[in-house]
Amino acid sequence: MTETPHDAQQHFNTRVIHEGQGFDPTTGAIIPPIYQTSTFVQDGIGGLRGGYEYGRSGNPTRTSLQTLLASLEGGSRAISFASGLAAEDALLRAVLAPGDHVVLGNDVYGGTHRLINRVHGAWGVRNTTVDLGDHDAVRSALGIERTRILWIETPSNPLMKISDIAALAVLGHAAGAIVVVDNTFASPALQQPLSLGADVVVHSTTKYLGGHSDVIGGAIVTSDEELADKVAFLQFAAGAVSAPLDAWLTVRGIKTLGVRMQRHSENAQAIAEKLAQHPAIEAVYYPGLPSHPGHELAARQMSGFGGMLSVALAGGADAARHFAESTTVFQLAESLGGVESLIGYPSEMTHASVKGTALEVPDNVVRLSVGIEDVADLLADVEQALAR
Ligand SMILES: *Cc1c(COP(=O)(O)O)cnc(C)c1O
């Protein structure tokens, strides 16, 4: 693979296509090959070509994804993992020791809460969940001794709450904590947390970055070299690497990230506006609506409002379940961020793991991952489903 010269002057929509993606010098193949290999032949003992030795420690296809992700998030290092939660787990283990404390939003992804609370909790890691919009509550939670991490997710899932990354980064740093932002919902096309003061970005690349619902993956991006070394060591020592084909599929998905996010945002805006007028809908949660409490903040810290929205049904849980089961273009499934539209019922699906906790989602809420199909078909689909 030839090196594409890193050009920080190039714009985002150029870098999504070219960063780390130089053509193959031996054949001229414009797309670098998938290095589907477990090991690398050595020119004499220790004579590595390009530094590669064994697939758990490194693979050129994974390197190309990592170079791309670091550039898009404005970090110096990216490390790509087998899943978003594998990336989170490595980060947590790199930073925390038994007895340490984590502060996280009270509406983080259910799997993140489960990982910190139940998996790391069993090893003596403590956590406090807070409303990230209540900065006094954040400050007092950060005051708990041995707080090492402030964990932010914005927009949050499924109520699309917007948290002020820059202000929270100041609070976190004042308390000596590392500030982590889960940027899965916005993607770097719409929001760049490192430039707002965060120390680490985490991704489920399964979602918008991959973008085609065909691969599970995750990543950590940071400019803190010492932390990146610790995470990379843990990945090497524990092994949750992304496979070459998975890394390649993710790179291929990322090439269209800019145009996809633009269309996701336009379609979601149209659907949010339509549903806000509908008598069967009690509330629409979408940061692109001026009525959304986080609208102005989102307009400041994001360059688009994204493809995720939730609605509360006036008819309660039964109406919500019925709506989620009545769409046809929107398919009933977990996950989000793909080109195809998905619908979900969080309290029994994505957020089942937080049922009965403070993180529980109201049972009349339905979540839509708005895809990039023709908006007229999407509008007709939600209309017919609500009319049933
Ligand atoms: C899906 C998701 C994760 C977990 O990622 P996996 O790839 O499923 O392990 C983490 N955070 C958010 C916001 C997610 O949507």
Coordinates of C-alpha atoms and ligand atoms in Angstrom, one line a residue:
M1 CA 0.0 0.0 0.0
T2 CA 1.4 3.4 -0.8
E3 CA 1.1 6.1 1.7
T4 CA -1.4 8.8 0.9
P5 CA 0.3 11.9 2.2
H6 CA -1.6 13.1 5.2
D7 CA -3.1 16.4 4.3
A8 CA -4.9 18.0 7.2
Q9 CA -5.8 20.9 4.8
Q10 CA -8.0 18.6 2.8
H11 CA -11.7 18.8 3.6
F12 CA -13.7 16.1 5.4
N13 CA -15.4 14.7 2.3
T14 CA -12.1 14.3 0.6
R15 CA -10.5 12.6 3.5
V16 CA -13.3 10.0 4.0
I17 CA -12.3 8.7 0.5
H18 CA -8.5 9.1 0.5
E19 CA -7.0 9.1 4.0
G20 CA -5.0 5.9 4.5
Q21 CA -6.2 4.5 1.2
G22 CA -3.3 4.8 -1.2
F23 CA -3.4 2.4 -4.2
D24 CA -1.5 -0.9 -4.2
P25 CA 2.1 -0.1 -5.5
T26 CA 2.7 -3.6 -7.0
T27 CA -0.4 -3.8 -9.2
G28 CA -1.9 -0.4 -9.2
A29 CA -5.2 -1.7 -7.7
I30 CA -6.9 1.5 -6.7
I31 CA -8.5 -0.2 -3.7
P32 CA -5.9 -1.6 -1.3
P33 CA -6.3 -5.4 -1.0
I34 CA -7.8 -7.1 2.0
Y35 CA -4.8 -8.5 3.8
Q36 CA -6.6 -11.7 4.8
T37 CA -3.6 -13.3 6.6
S38 CA -2.8 -14.3 10.2
T39 CA 1.0 -13.9 10.0
F40 CA 3.8 -12.3 8.1
V41 CA 7.0 -13.8 6.7
Q42 CA 10.2 -12.4 8.2
D43 CA 13.4 -11.6 6.3
G44 CA 15.6 -13.3 8.9
I45 CA 14.6 -13.4 12.5
G46 CA 13.0 -10.1 13.5
G47 CA 13.2 -8.8 9.9
L48 CA 9.7 -7.5 9.6
R49 CA 8.4 -5.9 6.3
G50 CA 6.5 -2.8 7.3
G51 CA 6.4 -3.7 11.0
Y52 CA 3.9 -6.5 10.7
E53 CA 4.5 -9.7 12.6
Y54 CA 1.2 -11.4 13.6
G55 CA -2.5 -10.5 13.0
R56 CA -3.4 -9.8 16.6
S57 CA -0.7 -7.1 16.9
G58 CA -1.3 -5.5 13.5
N59 CA -2.6 -5.9 10.0
P60 CA -2.3 -3.5 7.1
T61 CA -6.1 -3.4 6.4
R62 CA -6.7 -2.6 10.1
T63 CA -4.0 0.1 9.9
S64 CA -5.8 1.7 6.9
L65 CA -9.0 1.9 8.8
Q66 CA -7.2 3.3 11.9
T67 CA -5.5 6.0 9.8
L68 CA -8.8 7.0 8.3
L69 CA -10.6 7.2 11.7
A70 CA -7.9 9.2 13.4
S71 CA -8.0 11.7 10.6
L72 CA -11.8 12.0 10.6
E73 CA -12.0 12.6 14.3
G74 CA -9.0 14.9 14.4
G75 CA -7.0 12.6 16.7
S76 CA -3.4 11.3 16.4
R77 CA -4.3 7.6 17.0
A78 CA -7.2 5.3 16.4
I79 CA -7.5 1.7 17.4
S80 CA -10.1 -0.5 15.8
F81 CA -11.9 -3.3 17.6
A82 CA -14.2 -6.3 17.0
S83 CA -17.2 -4.3 18.4
G84 CA -18.1 -1.0 20.0
L85 CA -18.3 -2.7 23.4
A86 CA -14.9 -4.4 23.0
A87 CA -13.4 -0.9 22.3
E88 CA -15.2 0.5 25.4
D89 CA -14.0 -2.4 27.5
A90 CA -10.4 -2.0 26.5
L91 CA -10.5 1.8 27.2
L92 CA -12.1 1.2 30.6
R93 CA -9.5 -1.4 31.5
A94 CA -6.7 0.9 30.3
V95 CA -7.8 3.7 32.6
L96 CA -9.4 2.1 35.7
A97 CA -8.3 0.0 38.6
P98 CA -10.5 -1.6 41.3
G99 CA -12.0 1.1 43.5
D100 CA -12.0 3.7 40.8
H101 CA -15.2 5.7 40.0
V102 CA -16.9 6.5 36.7
V103 CA -19.5 9.3 36.1
L104 CA -21.8 8.6 33.2
G105 CA -24.9 10.1 31.7
N106 CA -28.2 8.6 33.0
D107 CA -29.3 7.9 29.4
V108 CA -26.2 6.2 28.0
Y109 CA -26.5 3.3 25.7
G110 CA -27.8 0.4 27.8
G111 CA -24.9 -1.9 26.8
T112 CA -22.4 0.8 28.1
H113 CA -24.2 0.9 31.4
R114 CA -24.3 -2.9 31.6
L115 CA -20.5 -3.1 30.9
I116 CA -19.5 -0.5 33.5
N117 CA -22.1 -1.5 36.1
R118 CA -22.1 -5.3 35.9
V119 CA -18.8 -6.3 34.3
H120 CA -16.5 -3.7 35.7
G121 CA -18.6 -3.4 38.8
A122 CA -17.8 -7.0 39.6
W123 CA -14.1 -6.0 39.7
G124 CA -14.7 -3.1 42.1
V125 CA -15.3 -0.2 39.7
R126 CA -17.9 2.2 41.1
N127 CA -20.2 4.3 39.0
T128 CA -22.7 7.2 39.3
T129 CA -25.3 8.0 36.7
V130 CA -26.3 11.7 36.4
D131 CA -28.3 14.0 34.2
L132 CA -25.5 15.5 32.1
G133 CA -27.7 18.6 31.6
D134 CA -27.5 19.3 35.3
H135 CA -24.0 20.6 35.7
D136 CA -24.2 21.0 39.5
A137 CA -25.1 17.3 39.7
V138 CA -22.2 16.4 37.4
R139 CA -19.8 18.5 39.5
S140 CA -20.8 16.8 42.7
A141 CA -20.7 13.3 41.1
L142 CA -17.2 14.2 39.8
G143 CA -16.3 15.1 43.5
I144 CA -16.6 11.4 44.5
E145 CA -13.1 10.2 45.3
R146 CA -11.1 8.3 42.6
T147 CA -13.3 9.6 39.8
R148 CA -11.2 8.8 36.7
I149 CA -13.7 9.0 33.8
L150 CA -16.6 11.3 32.7
W151 CA -18.6 9.4 30.1
I152 CA -20.7 11.5 27.7
E153 CA -23.1 10.3 25.0
T154 CA -24.7 13.0 22.8
P155 CA -27.2 12.9 21.2
S156 CA -28.3 10.2 23.6
N157 CA -30.3 7.1 23.0
P158 CA -33.3 7.0 22.6
L159 CA -34.5 10.5 23.7
M160 CA -31.9 12.5 21.7
K161 CA -30.8 14.6 24.7
I162 CA -28.0 17.0 23.8
S163 CA -25.1 17.5 26.3
D164 CA -22.7 20.4 26.2
I165 CA -19.3 18.6 25.4
A166 CA -17.2 21.7 25.8
A167 CA -18.7 22.7 29.2
L168 CA -18.6 19.1 30.5
A169 CA -15.0 18.7 29.3
V170 CA -14.0 21.7 31.5
L171 CA -15.8 20.2 34.5
G172 CA -14.3 16.7 33.9
H173 CA -10.8 18.1 33.6
A174 CA -11.2 20.3 36.7
A175 CA -11.9 17.1 38.6
G176 CA -8.9 15.3 37.1
A177 CA -11.0 12.9 35.0
I178 CA -10.6 11.8 31.4
V179 CA -13.5 13.0 29.3
V180 CA -14.9 10.3 26.9
V181 CA -17.5 10.9 24.3
D182 CA -19.4 8.1 22.6
N183 CA -19.8 9.7 19.1
T184 CA -21.8 6.9 17.5
F185 CA -25.0 8.8 16.9
A186 CA -23.5 11.9 15.3
S187 CA -20.5 10.4 13.6
P188 CA -17.5 12.6 12.9
A189 CA -19.4 14.0 9.9
L190 CA -21.6 15.9 12.3
Q191 CA -19.7 16.3 15.5
Q192 CA -16.0 16.3 16.5
P193 CA -15.7 15.9 20.3
L194 CA -11.8 16.1 20.4
S195 CA -12.0 19.6 19.0
L196 CA -14.5 20.5 21.7
G197 CA -12.1 19.4 24.5
A198 CA -12.8 15.7 24.9
D199 CA -9.9 13.4 25.5
V200 CA -11.2 10.2 23.8
V201 CA -13.9 9.4 21.3
V202 CA -15.5 5.9 21.2
H203 CA -17.5 4.5 18.3
S204 CA -19.6 1.6 17.5
T205 CA -18.5 1.6 13.9
T206 CA -21.3 -0.9 13.4
K207 CA -23.7 2.1 13.0
Y208 CA -23.1 5.2 10.8
L209 CA -19.4 4.7 10.1
G210 CA -20.0 1.2 8.6
G211 CA -23.3 2.4 7.5
H212 CA -24.6 -0.7 5.7
S213 CA -25.7 -3.0 8.5
D214 CA -23.2 -5.6 7.4
V215 CA -20.4 -5.5 10.0
I216 CA -19.9 -5.2 13.7
G217 CA -17.0 -3.0 14.9
G218 CA -15.8 -0.4 17.3
A219 CA -13.0 2.1 17.7
I220 CA -11.2 4.4 20.2
V221 CA -9.7 7.7 18.9
T222 CA -7.5 10.0 20.9
S223 CA -4.5 12.4 20.7
D224 CA -3.3 11.2 24.1
E225 CA -0.4 9.0 23.0
E226 CA 0.2 7.5 26.4
L227 CA -3.4 6.4 26.7
A228 CA -3.4 5.1 23.1
D229 CA -0.3 3.0 24.0
K230 CA -2.2 1.5 27.0
V231 CA -5.3 0.7 24.9
A232 CA -3.2 -0.8 22.1
F233 CA -1.3 -3.0 24.6
L234 CA -4.6 -4.2 26.0
Q235 CA -5.9 -5.0 22.6
F236 CA -2.7 -6.9 21.8
A237 CA -2.7 -8.7 25.1
A238 CA -6.5 -9.5 25.2
G239 CA -7.2 -9.8 21.5
A240 CA -10.5 -8.0 20.6
V241 CA -9.1 -6.9 17.2
S242 CA -11.2 -6.3 14.1
A243 CA -10.8 -8.8 11.4
P244 CA -9.3 -7.8 8.0
L245 CA -12.6 -8.2 6.1
D246 CA -14.5 -6.2 8.8
A247 CA -12.0 -3.4 8.7
W248 CA -12.2 -3.3 4.9
L249 CA -16.0 -3.2 4.9
T250 CA -15.9 -0.4 7.4
V251 CA -13.5 1.6 5.2
R252 CA -15.7 1.1 2.2
G253 CA -18.7 2.3 4.2
I254 CA -16.9 5.4 5.4
K255 CA -16.3 6.6 1.9
T256 CA -19.9 7.8 1.6
L257 CA -20.3 8.9 5.2
G258 CA -20.6 12.6 4.3
V259 CA -23.3 12.2 1.8
R260 CA -25.1 9.6 3.8
M261 CA -25.3 11.8 7.0
Q262 CA -26.6 14.7 4.9
R263 CA -29.4 12.5 3.5
H264 CA -30.1 10.8 6.9
S265 CA -30.5 14.3 8.4
E266 CA -32.8 15.6 5.7
N267 CA -35.0 12.6 5.8
A268 CA -35.2 12.6 9.6
Q269 CA -36.0 16.3 9.7
A270 CA -38.9 15.8 7.3
I271 CA -40.3 12.9 9.3
A272 CA -39.9 14.7 12.6
E273 CA -41.8 17.8 11.3
K274 CA -44.6 15.6 9.9
L275 CA -44.9 13.5 13.1
A276 CA -44.9 16.6 15.3
Q277 CA -48.2 17.5 13.6
H278 CA -49.8 14.1 14.0
P279 CA -52.6 13.6 16.5
A280 CA -51.4 10.1 17.5
I281 CA -48.0 11.5 18.5
E282 CA -47.6 13.0 22.0
A283 CA -44.0 14.1 21.6
V284 CA -41.2 14.0 19.0
Y285 CA -37.6 13.8 20.2
Y286 CA -35.4 15.2 17.4
P287 CA -32.7 17.9 17.9
G288 CA -33.5 19.5 14.5
L289 CA -36.9 20.7 15.8
P290 CA -36.8 24.2 17.3
S291 CA -39.1 22.8 20.1
H292 CA -36.4 20.3 21.2
P293 CA -34.7 21.5 24.4
G294 CA -31.3 20.8 23.0
H295 CA -31.9 22.5 19.6
E296 CA -29.7 25.5 20.0
L297 CA -26.9 23.6 21.6
A298 CA -27.0 21.0 18.9
A299 CA -27.0 23.7 16.2
R300 CA -23.8 25.0 17.9
Q301 CA -21.9 21.8 18.5
M302 CA -23.1 19.8 15.5
S303 CA -23.1 20.5 11.8
G304 CA -26.3 18.5 11.2
F305 CA -29.0 16.9 13.4
G306 CA -28.6 13.3 12.3
G307 CA -30.8 10.4 11.4
M308 CA -32.1 9.3 14.7
L309 CA -35.4 10.3 16.3
S310 CA -37.9 9.0 18.8
V311 CA -41.6 9.5 19.3
A312 CA -43.9 9.1 22.3
L313 CA -47.3 7.7 21.3
A314 CA -50.4 9.4 22.8
G315 CA -52.1 6.0 23.0
G316 CA -49.5 4.5 25.4
A317 CA -47.6 1.3 25.3
D318 CA -50.1 -0.6 23.2
A319 CA -50.2 2.1 20.5
A320 CA -46.3 2.2 20.5
R321 CA -46.0 -1.5 20.1
H322 CA -48.6 -1.5 17.3
F323 CA -46.8 1.3 15.5
A324 CA -43.4 -0.5 15.7
E325 CA -45.0 -3.6 14.3
S326 CA -47.0 -1.9 11.5
T327 CA -44.4 -0.2 9.3
T328 CA -43.1 -2.0 6.2
V329 CA -40.3 0.2 4.8
F330 CA -39.0 0.8 8.4
Q331 CA -38.1 -2.8 9.5
L332 CA -38.4 -3.9 13.1
A333 CA -34.8 -4.5 14.2
E334 CA -32.2 -3.6 16.8
S335 CA -29.3 -1.4 15.7
L336 CA -29.2 1.8 13.7
G337 CA -27.2 3.9 11.3
G338 CA -27.6 1.8 8.2
V339 CA -28.8 3.0 4.8
E340 CA -32.1 1.1 5.4
S341 CA -34.7 2.5 7.8
L342 CA -35.2 0.6 11.1
I343 CA -37.8 0.9 13.8
G344 CA -37.5 -0.3 17.4
Y345 CA -39.3 -0.5 20.7
P346 CA -36.5 0.5 23.2
S347 CA -38.1 -0.7 26.4
E348 CA -38.2 -4.3 25.2
M349 CA -35.4 -4.2 22.7
T350 CA -32.3 -2.0 22.9
H351 CA -33.0 -0.9 26.4
A352 CA -34.3 -4.1 27.9
S353 CA -31.1 -4.4 30.0
V354 CA -31.9 -1.1 31.9
K355 CA -35.6 -2.0 32.6
G356 CA -36.4 -1.3 36.3
T357 CA -33.3 1.0 36.7
A358 CA -33.1 4.8 36.6
L359 CA -32.2 4.5 32.9
E360 CA -35.5 2.9 32.0
V361 CA -37.2 4.2 28.8
P362 CA -40.9 5.1 28.9
D363 CA -43.0 2.3 27.4
N364 CA -44.8 4.5 24.9
V365 CA -41.6 5.5 23.1
V366 CA -40.6 4.2 19.6
R367 CA -37.2 4.9 18.0
L368 CA -36.7 5.4 14.3
S369 CA -33.3 5.1 12.5
V370 CA -34.2 7.0 9.4
G371 CA -32.4 5.6 6.4
I372 CA -31.6 7.2 3.0
E373 CA -34.5 5.8 1.0
D374 CA -36.8 8.3 -0.8
V375 CA -38.4 10.4 1.8
A376 CA -41.8 10.2 0.2
D377 CA -41.9 6.4 0.8
L378 CA -40.7 6.9 4.4
L379 CA -43.4 9.5 5.1
A380 CA -46.1 7.3 3.5
D381 CA -45.0 4.3 5.6
V382 CA -45.2 6.1 9.0
E383 CA -48.6 7.6 8.0
Q384 CA -50.1 4.2 7.1
A385 CA -48.7 2.6 10.2
L386 CA -50.2 5.3 12.5
A387 CA -53.5 5.2 10.6
R388 CA -54.0 1.5 11.5
Ligands
LIG1 C1 -24.4 0.1 19.3 C2 -23.8 1.0 20.3 C3 -22.7 0.7 21.1 C4 -22.2 -0.7 21.1 O1 -21.5 -1.1 20.0 P1 -21.5 -2.6 19.4 O2 -20.8 -2.4 18.1 O3 -22.9 -3.1 19.3 O4 -20.7 -3.4 20.4 C5 -22.2 1.7 21.9 N1 -22.7 2.9 21.9 C6 -23.8 3.3 21.2 C7 -24.3 4.7 21.2 C8 -24.4 2.4 20.3 O5 -25.4 2.7 19.6

